[in-house]
Amino acid sequence: MHFVTFSILVCCSLGLSWASEWGYPDLDNNKDAPFPDWGGLCDSGKRQSPINLAAKWSLRGKFDELKFQNYRYTQKNLEMVNNGHSIQIDDFDDVLVMEGGGLAHEYELEQIHLHWWSEHTINSVRYPLEVHIVHRNKLYPNMTIATNFKDGIVVLGVLFHVSNTPNDAIASIIKNLEDVRAYSRINKPVTVSSSLAVDDLMPQSTGNYYTYAGSLTTPSCAEAVIWIVFTETLPVTLEQVEQFKEIEYSNGKQLHNNFRNLQSINNRAVVLVELDDNRSGAAAGRTASLGLILILGLAAQKFVL
Ligand SMILES: [Zn+2]
């Protein structure tokens, strides 16, 4: 009896400590290293992210334009932190709100973080960098509550392609990396010395994107995310991407990759939205008012039939 109790305690305390120290496989030592089980919904969920976005398997959609409030304003007092899994930026001077497209609600910007090697692939191509611009549905007071709802979070995904031209916005972030790079700096935010407008991290054309219902790509893997991954990619140099790979997640260990493995699409619909220049106002308005979650849900049902 005592032995059983002891075993349960050992099992669960190990489980808990793993849960708090989740991580990515070390692909340097073994390119085919298995992706670790993160537990909970990460292993059992059916609407997980990221996925491969393929034009030939996507439904075509046309929506009103996405609208962005204050994204052009230069943010002068941003904070940056190495959280051991990524570099995250937050503490915006202004309230930045997006709406429109197929979204039924307004979404407020919470934080921006990066993944080196992209998490989403487009037509099976993996890109060197993916920026996630994370928003909370204004109906919900905080992220913890928002993660309980299917329409709780919108993440804009921006992929970067290799170029000889350094990316100025990424350069502004890199300028501050030195201050958060070391293991001893984990979870100690610094003020970003260079200014940055969120707009600078987004493509010119925000009318073309893949959208689908998915999850956070880190534990808890909550299935609360409407993903909007732009099809237009931005340039970055490999030298710039290498800078991110030098941040430490453990004593003396560098975070060389922080992308989650691809997840099954299951019965989900992926919609490829293309900017509609000639739409009739009435029809477009009716489509948009349905709400993206509803449309994605209906489309998924049609897929099953
Ligand atoms: Zn992310």
PDB file of C-alpha atoms and ligand atoms in Angstrom:
ATOM      1  CA  MET A   1       0.000   0.000   0.000  1.00  0.00           C
ATOM      2  CA  HIS A   2       2.790   2.348   0.988  1.00  0.00           C
ATOM      3  CA  PHE A   3       4.695   1.367  -2.117  1.00  0.00           C
ATOM      4  CA  VAL A   4       1.742   2.237  -4.354  1.00  0.00           C
ATOM      5  CA  THR A   5       1.337   5.654  -2.758  1.00  0.00           C
ATOM      6  CA  PHE A   6       5.043   6.298  -3.091  1.00  0.00           C
ATOM      7  CA  SER A   7       4.993   5.321  -6.788  1.00  0.00           C
ATOM      8  CA  ILE A   8       2.113   7.668  -7.496  1.00  0.00           C
ATOM      9  CA  LEU A   9       3.916  10.523  -5.765  1.00  0.00           C
ATOM     10  CA  VAL A  10       7.130   9.906  -7.727  1.00  0.00           C
ATOM     11  CA  CYS A  11       5.234   9.587 -10.976  1.00  0.00           C
ATOM     12  CA  CYS A  12       3.293  12.775 -10.500  1.00  0.00           C
ATOM     13  CA  SER A  13       6.084  14.919  -9.226  1.00  0.00           C
ATOM     14  CA  LEU A  14       8.165  13.872 -12.246  1.00  0.00           C
ATOM     15  CA  GLY A  15       5.206  14.712 -14.449  1.00  0.00           C
ATOM     16  CA  LEU A  16       4.889  18.128 -12.923  1.00  0.00           C
ATOM     17  CA  SER A  17       8.566  18.926 -13.168  1.00  0.00           C
ATOM     18  CA  TRP A  18       8.556  17.913 -16.850  1.00  0.00           C
ATOM     19  CA  ALA A  19       5.510  20.088 -17.412  1.00  0.00           C
ATOM     20  CA  SER A  20       7.353  23.104 -16.054  1.00  0.00           C
ATOM     21  CA  GLU A  21      10.517  22.336 -18.014  1.00  0.00           C
ATOM     22  CA  TRP A  22       9.068  21.531 -21.416  1.00  0.00           C
ATOM     23  CA  GLY A  23      11.381  22.043 -24.325  1.00  0.00           C
ATOM     24  CA  TYR A  24      12.347  21.356 -27.913  1.00  0.00           C
ATOM     25  CA  PRO A  25      14.428  18.473 -29.286  1.00  0.00           C
ATOM     26  CA  ASP A  26      18.155  19.024 -29.729  1.00  0.00           C
ATOM     27  CA  LEU A  27      18.358  18.852 -33.513  1.00  0.00           C
ATOM     28  CA  ASP A  28      22.091  19.682 -33.494  1.00  0.00           C
ATOM     29  CA  ASN A  29      23.019  16.260 -32.158  1.00  0.00           C
ATOM     30  CA  ASN A  30      20.334  14.365 -34.072  1.00  0.00           C
ATOM     31  CA  LYS A  31      18.416  15.878 -36.970  1.00  0.00           C
ATOM     32  CA  ASP A  32      15.732  13.202 -36.544  1.00  0.00           C
ATOM     33  CA  ALA A  33      15.438  13.523 -32.757  1.00  0.00           C
ATOM     34  CA  PRO A  34      11.859  12.644 -31.746  1.00  0.00           C
ATOM     35  CA  PHE A  35       9.669  15.527 -30.651  1.00  0.00           C
ATOM     36  CA  PRO A  36       8.979  15.258 -26.891  1.00  0.00           C
ATOM     37  CA  ASP A  37       5.469  14.662 -25.518  1.00  0.00           C
ATOM     38  CA  TRP A  38       4.377  17.830 -23.797  1.00  0.00           C
ATOM     39  CA  GLY A  39       1.367  16.154 -22.171  1.00  0.00           C
ATOM     40  CA  GLY A  40      -2.300  17.120 -21.834  1.00  0.00           C
ATOM     41  CA  LEU A  41      -4.021  18.712 -24.789  1.00  0.00           C
ATOM     42  CA  CYS A  42      -0.666  18.956 -26.614  1.00  0.00           C
ATOM     43  CA  ASP A  43      -0.826  15.155 -27.036  1.00  0.00           C
ATOM     44  CA  SER A  44      -4.585  14.529 -27.092  1.00  0.00           C
ATOM     45  CA  GLY A  45      -5.962  17.612 -28.908  1.00  0.00           C
ATOM     46  CA  LYS A  46      -7.551  17.357 -32.346  1.00  0.00           C
ATOM     47  CA  ARG A  47      -7.214  21.019 -33.362  1.00  0.00           C
ATOM     48  CA  GLN A  48      -3.507  21.548 -32.784  1.00  0.00           C
ATOM     49  CA  SER A  49      -0.996  23.911 -34.400  1.00  0.00           C
ATOM     50  CA  PRO A  50       1.176  24.366 -36.385  1.00  0.00           C
ATOM     51  CA  ILE A  51       0.125  22.654 -39.624  1.00  0.00           C
ATOM     52  CA  ASN A  52       1.311  22.583 -43.211  1.00  0.00           C
ATOM     53  CA  LEU A  53      -0.652  25.160 -45.214  1.00  0.00           C
ATOM     54  CA  ALA A  54      -1.167  23.886 -48.742  1.00  0.00           C
ATOM     55  CA  ALA A  55      -2.897  25.898 -51.456  1.00  0.00           C
ATOM     56  CA  LYS A  56      -4.284  22.800 -53.148  1.00  0.00           C
ATOM     57  CA  TRP A  57      -6.051  21.552 -49.989  1.00  0.00           C
ATOM     58  CA  SER A  58      -7.480  24.945 -48.990  1.00  0.00           C
ATOM     59  CA  LEU A  59     -10.929  26.400 -49.510  1.00  0.00           C
ATOM     60  CA  ARG A  60     -10.976  29.818 -51.148  1.00  0.00           C
ATOM     61  CA  GLY A  61     -12.413  32.664 -49.103  1.00  0.00           C
ATOM     62  CA  LYS A  62     -13.125  36.339 -49.641  1.00  0.00           C
ATOM     63  CA  PHE A  63     -13.621  38.700 -46.719  1.00  0.00           C
ATOM     64  CA  ASP A  64     -13.581  42.406 -45.986  1.00  0.00           C
ATOM     65  CA  GLU A  65     -10.123  43.786 -45.282  1.00  0.00           C
ATOM     66  CA  LEU A  66      -8.487  43.292 -41.915  1.00  0.00           C
ATOM     67  CA  LYS A  67      -8.273  46.636 -40.089  1.00  0.00           C
ATOM     68  CA  PHE A  68      -5.408  47.593 -37.792  1.00  0.00           C
ATOM     69  CA  GLN A  69      -5.581  50.491 -35.298  1.00  0.00           C
ATOM     70  CA  ASN A  70      -2.310  52.115 -34.113  1.00  0.00           C
ATOM     71  CA  TYR A  71      -0.044  49.486 -35.688  1.00  0.00           C
ATOM     72  CA  ARG A  72       1.844  52.252 -37.477  1.00  0.00           C
ATOM     73  CA  TYR A  73       2.752  54.098 -34.294  1.00  0.00           C
ATOM     74  CA  THR A  74       6.358  53.772 -33.197  1.00  0.00           C
ATOM     75  CA  GLN A  75       6.513  52.017 -29.826  1.00  0.00           C
ATOM     76  CA  LYS A  76       9.175  53.678 -27.681  1.00  0.00           C
ATOM     77  CA  ASN A  77       9.091  51.779 -24.379  1.00  0.00           C
ATOM     78  CA  LEU A  78       8.786  48.155 -25.384  1.00  0.00           C
ATOM     79  CA  GLU A  79      10.015  45.420 -23.074  1.00  0.00           C
ATOM     80  CA  MET A  80      11.877  42.344 -24.278  1.00  0.00           C
ATOM     81  CA  VAL A  81      12.393  39.109 -22.385  1.00  0.00           C
ATOM     82  CA  ASN A  82      14.151  35.783 -22.900  1.00  0.00           C
ATOM     83  CA  ASN A  83      11.571  33.391 -21.405  1.00  0.00           C
ATOM     84  CA  GLY A  84      13.694  30.310 -22.082  1.00  0.00           C
ATOM     85  CA  HIS A  85      11.531  29.306 -25.040  1.00  0.00           C
ATOM     86  CA  SER A  86      11.565  32.434 -27.197  1.00  0.00           C
ATOM     87  CA  ILE A  87      12.229  36.148 -27.284  1.00  0.00           C
ATOM     88  CA  GLN A  88       9.050  38.007 -26.385  1.00  0.00           C
ATOM     89  CA  ILE A  89       8.170  41.688 -26.759  1.00  0.00           C
ATOM     90  CA  ASP A  90       5.328  43.476 -25.000  1.00  0.00           C
ATOM     91  CA  ASP A  91       4.332  46.600 -23.039  1.00  0.00           C
ATOM     92  CA  PHE A  92       3.063  48.656 -25.978  1.00  0.00           C
ATOM     93  CA  ASP A  93       2.607  52.429 -25.558  1.00  0.00           C
ATOM     94  CA  ASP A  94      -0.728  52.349 -27.376  1.00  0.00           C
ATOM     95  CA  VAL A  95      -3.718  50.014 -27.406  1.00  0.00           C
ATOM     96  CA  LEU A  96      -3.417  48.176 -30.717  1.00  0.00           C
ATOM     97  CA  VAL A  97      -6.650  46.637 -31.979  1.00  0.00           C
ATOM     98  CA  MET A  98      -7.435  44.567 -35.053  1.00  0.00           C
ATOM     99  CA  GLU A  99     -10.831  43.697 -36.498  1.00  0.00           C
ATOM    100  CA  GLY A 100     -12.499  42.926 -39.809  1.00  0.00           C
ATOM    101  CA  GLY A 101     -11.791  40.099 -42.206  1.00  0.00           C
ATOM    102  CA  GLY A 102     -13.956  37.191 -41.082  1.00  0.00           C
ATOM    103  CA  LEU A 103     -13.542  38.075 -37.401  1.00  0.00           C
ATOM    104  CA  ALA A 104     -16.704  38.642 -35.375  1.00  0.00           C
ATOM    105  CA  HIS A 105     -14.941  40.581 -32.598  1.00  0.00           C
ATOM    106  CA  GLU A 106     -12.196  43.105 -31.907  1.00  0.00           C
ATOM    107  CA  TYR A 107      -8.826  41.709 -30.835  1.00  0.00           C
ATOM    108  CA  GLU A 108      -6.220  43.588 -28.777  1.00  0.00           C
ATOM    109  CA  LEU A 109      -2.462  43.044 -29.164  1.00  0.00           C
ATOM    110  CA  GLU A 110      -0.912  41.267 -26.151  1.00  0.00           C
ATOM    111  CA  GLN A 111       2.630  40.289 -27.166  1.00  0.00           C
ATOM    112  CA  ILE A 112       4.946  39.420 -30.031  1.00  0.00           C
ATOM    113  CA  HIS A 113       7.449  36.544 -30.052  1.00  0.00           C
ATOM    114  CA  LEU A 114       9.597  34.695 -32.563  1.00  0.00           C
ATOM    115  CA  HIS A 115      10.297  31.127 -33.654  1.00  0.00           C
ATOM    116  CA  TRP A 116      13.489  30.293 -35.483  1.00  0.00           C
ATOM    117  CA  TRP A 117      12.719  27.921 -38.214  1.00  0.00           C
ATOM    118  CA  SER A 118       9.077  28.600 -38.927  1.00  0.00           C
ATOM    119  CA  GLU A 119       6.366  26.577 -37.207  1.00  0.00           C
ATOM    120  CA  HIS A 120       3.902  26.694 -40.105  1.00  0.00           C
ATOM    121  CA  THR A 121       5.085  25.461 -43.455  1.00  0.00           C
ATOM    122  CA  ILE A 122       3.562  26.659 -46.736  1.00  0.00           C
ATOM    123  CA  ASN A 123       3.311  24.004 -49.434  1.00  0.00           C
ATOM    124  CA  SER A 124       5.710  21.945 -47.286  1.00  0.00           C
ATOM    125  CA  VAL A 125       8.390  24.654 -47.278  1.00  0.00           C
ATOM    126  CA  ARG A 126       9.832  25.604 -43.884  1.00  0.00           C
ATOM    127  CA  TYR A 127      11.063  29.195 -43.577  1.00  0.00           C
ATOM    128  CA  PRO A 128      13.960  30.379 -41.375  1.00  0.00           C
ATOM    129  CA  LEU A 129      11.868  32.579 -39.063  1.00  0.00           C
ATOM    130  CA  GLU A 130       8.233  33.072 -37.981  1.00  0.00           C
ATOM    131  CA  VAL A 131       6.940  36.011 -35.951  1.00  0.00           C
ATOM    132  CA  HIS A 132       3.758  35.539 -33.896  1.00  0.00           C
ATOM    133  CA  ILE A 133       1.695  38.625 -33.167  1.00  0.00           C
ATOM    134  CA  VAL A 134      -0.658  37.490 -30.391  1.00  0.00           C
ATOM    135  CA  HIS A 135      -4.070  39.105 -29.784  1.00  0.00           C
ATOM    136  CA  ARG A 136      -6.804  38.632 -27.169  1.00  0.00           C
ATOM    137  CA  ASN A 137     -10.528  38.876 -27.896  1.00  0.00           C
ATOM    138  CA  LYS A 138     -11.651  42.092 -26.166  1.00  0.00           C
ATOM    139  CA  LEU A 139     -14.662  40.217 -24.764  1.00  0.00           C
ATOM    140  CA  TYR A 140     -12.291  38.481 -22.338  1.00  0.00           C
ATOM    141  CA  PRO A 141     -10.359  40.370 -19.632  1.00  0.00           C
ATOM    142  CA  ASN A 142      -7.053  38.448 -19.841  1.00  0.00           C
ATOM    143  CA  MET A 143      -5.192  35.722 -21.733  1.00  0.00           C
ATOM    144  CA  THR A 144      -5.883  33.040 -19.119  1.00  0.00           C
ATOM    145  CA  ILE A 145      -9.617  33.437 -19.583  1.00  0.00           C
ATOM    146  CA  ALA A 146      -9.309  33.903 -23.363  1.00  0.00           C
ATOM    147  CA  THR A 147      -7.577  30.501 -23.698  1.00  0.00           C
ATOM    148  CA  ASN A 148     -10.839  28.844 -22.598  1.00  0.00           C
ATOM    149  CA  PHE A 149     -12.743  30.015 -25.679  1.00  0.00           C
ATOM    150  CA  LYS A 150     -12.552  28.984 -29.346  1.00  0.00           C
ATOM    151  CA  ASP A 151     -12.542  32.629 -30.397  1.00  0.00           C
ATOM    152  CA  GLY A 152     -10.331  33.764 -27.500  1.00  0.00           C
ATOM    153  CA  ILE A 153      -7.102  34.481 -29.376  1.00  0.00           C
ATOM    154  CA  VAL A 154      -6.009  35.565 -32.845  1.00  0.00           C
ATOM    155  CA  VAL A 155      -2.360  35.031 -33.789  1.00  0.00           C
ATOM    156  CA  LEU A 156      -0.972  36.684 -36.900  1.00  0.00           C
ATOM    157  CA  GLY A 157       1.840  34.564 -38.321  1.00  0.00           C
ATOM    158  CA  VAL A 158       4.503  36.270 -40.437  1.00  0.00           C
ATOM    159  CA  LEU A 159       7.036  34.082 -42.241  1.00  0.00           C
ATOM    160  CA  PHE A 160      10.460  35.320 -43.342  1.00  0.00           C
ATOM    161  CA  HIS A 161      12.404  34.160 -46.404  1.00  0.00           C
ATOM    162  CA  VAL A 162      16.181  34.190 -46.815  1.00  0.00           C
ATOM    163  CA  SER A 163      17.573  37.322 -48.403  1.00  0.00           C
ATOM    164  CA  ASN A 164      20.807  39.284 -48.717  1.00  0.00           C
ATOM    165  CA  THR A 165      18.995  42.340 -47.429  1.00  0.00           C
ATOM    166  CA  PRO A 166      18.902  42.672 -43.635  1.00  0.00           C
ATOM    167  CA  ASN A 167      15.440  43.283 -42.219  1.00  0.00           C
ATOM    168  CA  ASP A 168      15.325  46.614 -40.357  1.00  0.00           C
ATOM    169  CA  ALA A 169      12.579  45.616 -37.917  1.00  0.00           C
ATOM    170  CA  ILE A 170      14.358  42.373 -37.027  1.00  0.00           C
ATOM    171  CA  ALA A 171      17.593  44.407 -36.676  1.00  0.00           C
ATOM    172  CA  SER A 172      15.870  46.607 -34.059  1.00  0.00           C
ATOM    173  CA  ILE A 173      15.054  43.494 -32.035  1.00  0.00           C
ATOM    174  CA  ILE A 174      18.559  42.005 -32.453  1.00  0.00           C
ATOM    175  CA  LYS A 175      20.113  45.219 -31.138  1.00  0.00           C
ATOM    176  CA  ASN A 176      18.749  44.343 -27.699  1.00  0.00           C
ATOM    177  CA  LEU A 177      19.400  40.606 -27.740  1.00  0.00           C
ATOM    178  CA  GLU A 178      22.758  40.928 -25.977  1.00  0.00           C
ATOM    179  CA  ASP A 179      20.973  42.146 -22.825  1.00  0.00           C
ATOM    180  CA  VAL A 180      18.728  39.063 -22.544  1.00  0.00           C
ATOM    181  CA  ARG A 181      20.864  36.378 -24.189  1.00  0.00           C
ATOM    182  CA  ALA A 182      22.449  34.731 -21.110  1.00  0.00           C
ATOM    183  CA  TYR A 183      20.787  32.044 -18.982  1.00  0.00           C
ATOM    184  CA  SER A 184      21.118  34.372 -15.976  1.00  0.00           C
ATOM    185  CA  ARG A 185      18.874  36.872 -17.794  1.00  0.00           C
ATOM    186  CA  ILE A 186      15.922  34.495 -18.281  1.00  0.00           C
ATOM    187  CA  ASN A 187      12.605  36.091 -17.319  1.00  0.00           C
ATOM    188  CA  LYS A 188      14.298  39.438 -16.626  1.00  0.00           C
ATOM    189  CA  PRO A 189      12.775  41.946 -19.067  1.00  0.00           C
ATOM    190  CA  VAL A 190      14.775  44.853 -20.462  1.00  0.00           C
ATOM    191  CA  THR A 191      13.530  48.025 -22.097  1.00  0.00           C
ATOM    192  CA  VAL A 192      14.028  47.952 -25.859  1.00  0.00           C
ATOM    193  CA  SER A 193      16.362  50.803 -26.763  1.00  0.00           C
ATOM    194  CA  SER A 194      15.415  50.978 -30.437  1.00  0.00           C
ATOM    195  CA  SER A 195      11.903  51.946 -31.456  1.00  0.00           C
ATOM    196  CA  LEU A 196       9.703  49.692 -33.499  1.00  0.00           C
ATOM    197  CA  ALA A 197       6.261  49.914 -35.105  1.00  0.00           C
ATOM    198  CA  VAL A 198       4.347  46.625 -35.130  1.00  0.00           C
ATOM    199  CA  ASP A 199       3.469  47.396 -38.741  1.00  0.00           C
ATOM    200  CA  ASP A 200       7.170  46.965 -39.611  1.00  0.00           C
ATOM    201  CA  LEU A 201       6.911  43.261 -38.769  1.00  0.00           C
ATOM    202  CA  MET A 202       3.916  42.742 -41.084  1.00  0.00           C
ATOM    203  CA  PRO A 203       3.756  42.368 -44.873  1.00  0.00           C
ATOM    204  CA  GLN A 204       2.452  45.173 -47.094  1.00  0.00           C
ATOM    205  CA  SER A 205      -0.457  43.089 -48.268  1.00  0.00           C
ATOM    206  CA  THR A 206      -2.495  41.897 -45.297  1.00  0.00           C
ATOM    207  CA  GLY A 207      -5.349  40.818 -47.583  1.00  0.00           C
ATOM    208  CA  ASN A 208      -3.806  37.480 -48.522  1.00  0.00           C
ATOM    209  CA  TYR A 209      -3.526  34.791 -45.869  1.00  0.00           C
ATOM    210  CA  TYR A 210      -4.357  31.280 -44.717  1.00  0.00           C
ATOM    211  CA  THR A 211      -6.775  31.056 -41.809  1.00  0.00           C
ATOM    212  CA  TYR A 212      -7.820  28.067 -39.697  1.00  0.00           C
ATOM    213  CA  ALA A 213      -8.894  27.168 -36.153  1.00  0.00           C
ATOM    214  CA  GLY A 214      -5.991  25.840 -34.098  1.00  0.00           C
ATOM    215  CA  SER A 215      -4.061  26.047 -30.852  1.00  0.00           C
ATOM    216  CA  LEU A 216      -1.209  27.663 -28.988  1.00  0.00           C
ATOM    217  CA  THR A 217       2.025  25.987 -30.178  1.00  0.00           C
ATOM    218  CA  THR A 218       3.458  25.839 -26.633  1.00  0.00           C
ATOM    219  CA  PRO A 219       1.988  24.143 -23.513  1.00  0.00           C
ATOM    220  CA  SER A 220      -0.942  24.264 -22.571  1.00  0.00           C
ATOM    221  CA  CYS A 221      -1.599  24.003 -26.351  1.00  0.00           C
ATOM    222  CA  ALA A 222      -5.081  25.506 -25.685  1.00  0.00           C
ATOM    223  CA  GLU A 223      -7.354  25.178 -28.729  1.00  0.00           C
ATOM    224  CA  ALA A 224      -8.355  28.833 -28.599  1.00  0.00           C
ATOM    225  CA  VAL A 225      -6.562  30.323 -31.586  1.00  0.00           C
ATOM    226  CA  ILE A 226      -7.847  31.656 -34.894  1.00  0.00           C
ATOM    227  CA  TRP A 227      -4.677  31.588 -37.000  1.00  0.00           C
ATOM    228  CA  ILE A 228      -4.045  34.135 -39.725  1.00  0.00           C
ATOM    229  CA  VAL A 229      -0.796  33.299 -41.555  1.00  0.00           C
ATOM    230  CA  PHE A 230       0.060  35.821 -44.265  1.00  0.00           C
ATOM    231  CA  THR A 231       1.097  34.413 -47.643  1.00  0.00           C
ATOM    232  CA  GLU A 232       3.475  37.316 -48.336  1.00  0.00           C
ATOM    233  CA  THR A 233       6.802  36.608 -46.641  1.00  0.00           C
ATOM    234  CA  LEU A 234       9.367  39.199 -45.509  1.00  0.00           C
ATOM    235  CA  PRO A 235      13.143  39.167 -46.102  1.00  0.00           C
ATOM    236  CA  VAL A 236      15.686  38.316 -43.407  1.00  0.00           C
ATOM    237  CA  THR A 237      19.367  37.367 -43.660  1.00  0.00           C
ATOM    238  CA  LEU A 238      20.664  34.074 -42.273  1.00  0.00           C
ATOM    239  CA  GLU A 239      23.150  36.104 -40.196  1.00  0.00           C
ATOM    240  CA  GLN A 240      20.207  37.800 -38.514  1.00  0.00           C
ATOM    241  CA  VAL A 241      18.477  34.500 -37.765  1.00  0.00           C
ATOM    242  CA  GLU A 242      21.736  33.095 -36.307  1.00  0.00           C
ATOM    243  CA  GLN A 243      21.665  35.811 -33.631  1.00  0.00           C
ATOM    244  CA  PHE A 244      18.471  34.366 -32.138  1.00  0.00           C
ATOM    245  CA  LYS A 245      20.009  30.879 -32.023  1.00  0.00           C
ATOM    246  CA  GLU A 246      22.566  32.147 -29.482  1.00  0.00           C
ATOM    247  CA  ILE A 247      20.091  32.842 -26.686  1.00  0.00           C
ATOM    248  CA  GLU A 248      20.457  30.447 -23.744  1.00  0.00           C
ATOM    249  CA  TYR A 249      17.622  28.325 -22.316  1.00  0.00           C
ATOM    250  CA  SER A 250      19.760  26.507 -19.761  1.00  0.00           C
ATOM    251  CA  ASN A 251      23.210  27.048 -18.302  1.00  0.00           C
ATOM    252  CA  GLY A 252      25.545  27.193 -21.318  1.00  0.00           C
ATOM    253  CA  LYS A 253      22.922  25.711 -23.669  1.00  0.00           C
ATOM    254  CA  GLN A 254      21.778  27.711 -26.664  1.00  0.00           C
ATOM    255  CA  LEU A 255      18.235  27.560 -28.040  1.00  0.00           C
ATOM    256  CA  HIS A 256      19.113  26.524 -31.607  1.00  0.00           C
ATOM    257  CA  ASN A 257      15.519  25.766 -32.619  1.00  0.00           C
ATOM    258  CA  ASN A 258      12.135  26.521 -31.053  1.00  0.00           C
ATOM    259  CA  PHE A 259       9.566  25.308 -33.551  1.00  0.00           C
ATOM    260  CA  ARG A 260       6.933  22.688 -32.734  1.00  0.00           C
ATOM    261  CA  ASN A 261       6.496  19.728 -35.071  1.00  0.00           C
ATOM    262  CA  LEU A 262       3.626  19.742 -37.597  1.00  0.00           C
ATOM    263  CA  GLN A 263       0.243  18.570 -36.297  1.00  0.00           C
ATOM    264  CA  SER A 264      -2.567  16.646 -38.012  1.00  0.00           C
ATOM    265  CA  ILE A 265      -5.164  18.767 -39.758  1.00  0.00           C
ATOM    266  CA  ASN A 266      -7.911  16.194 -38.920  1.00  0.00           C
ATOM    267  CA  ASN A 267     -11.305  17.469 -40.115  1.00  0.00           C
ATOM    268  CA  ARG A 268     -10.421  21.139 -40.091  1.00  0.00           C
ATOM    269  CA  ALA A 269     -10.965  23.536 -42.946  1.00  0.00           C
ATOM    270  CA  VAL A 270      -8.092  25.749 -43.991  1.00  0.00           C
ATOM    271  CA  VAL A 271      -9.259  28.814 -45.904  1.00  0.00           C
ATOM    272  CA  LEU A 272      -6.985  30.667 -48.308  1.00  0.00           C
ATOM    273  CA  VAL A 273      -8.212  34.266 -48.303  1.00  0.00           C
ATOM    274  CA  GLU A 274      -7.353  36.432 -51.274  1.00  0.00           C
ATOM    275  CA  LEU A 275      -7.984  40.152 -51.443  1.00  0.00           C
ATOM    276  CA  ASP A 276     -11.193  40.760 -53.369  1.00  0.00           C
ATOM    277  CA  ASP A 277     -10.897  44.014 -55.297  1.00  0.00           C
ATOM    278  CA  ASN A 278     -14.247  43.717 -57.099  1.00  0.00           C
ATOM    279  CA  ARG A 279     -16.575  42.495 -54.402  1.00  0.00           C
ATOM    280  CA  SER A 280     -20.109  43.825 -54.148  1.00  0.00           C
ATOM    281  CA  GLY A 281     -20.548  45.530 -50.783  1.00  0.00           C
ATOM    282  CA  ALA A 282     -23.768  43.769 -49.779  1.00  0.00           C
ATOM    283  CA  ALA A 283     -22.529  40.247 -50.391  1.00  0.00           C
ATOM    284  CA  ALA A 284     -19.188  40.914 -48.704  1.00  0.00           C
ATOM    285  CA  GLY A 285     -20.911  42.388 -45.649  1.00  0.00           C
ATOM    286  CA  ARG A 286     -23.148  39.349 -45.261  1.00  0.00           C
ATOM    287  CA  THR A 287     -20.210  36.936 -45.469  1.00  0.00           C
ATOM    288  CA  ALA A 288     -18.150  38.834 -42.913  1.00  0.00           C
ATOM    289  CA  SER A 289     -20.998  39.125 -40.426  1.00  0.00           C
ATOM    290  CA  LEU A 290     -21.246  35.338 -40.186  1.00  0.00           C
ATOM    291  CA  GLY A 291     -17.972  35.273 -38.254  1.00  0.00           C
ATOM    292  CA  LEU A 292     -14.886  33.278 -39.091  1.00  0.00           C
ATOM    293  CA  ILE A 293     -15.337  30.572 -36.449  1.00  0.00           C
ATOM    294  CA  LEU A 294     -18.799  29.819 -37.773  1.00  0.00           C
ATOM    295  CA  ILE A 295     -17.556  29.760 -41.355  1.00  0.00           C
ATOM    296  CA  LEU A 296     -14.619  27.514 -40.463  1.00  0.00           C
ATOM    297  CA  GLY A 297     -17.002  25.244 -38.565  1.00  0.00           C
ATOM    298  CA  LEU A 298     -19.484  25.010 -41.456  1.00  0.00           C
ATOM    299  CA  ALA A 299     -16.685  24.440 -43.940  1.00  0.00           C
ATOM    300  CA  ALA A 300     -15.262  21.661 -41.763  1.00  0.00           C
ATOM    301  CA  GLN A 301     -18.665  19.946 -41.671  1.00  0.00           C
ATOM    302  CA  LYS A 302     -18.844  20.081 -45.457  1.00  0.00           C
ATOM    303  CA  PHE A 303     -15.398  18.483 -45.584  1.00  0.00           C
ATOM    304  CA  VAL A 304     -16.625  15.598 -43.445  1.00  0.00           C
ATOM    305  CA  LEU A 305     -19.729  15.059 -45.633  1.00  0.00           C
TER     306      LEU A 305
HETATM  307 ZN    ZN B   1       4.472  31.289 -31.175  1.00  0.00          ZN
END
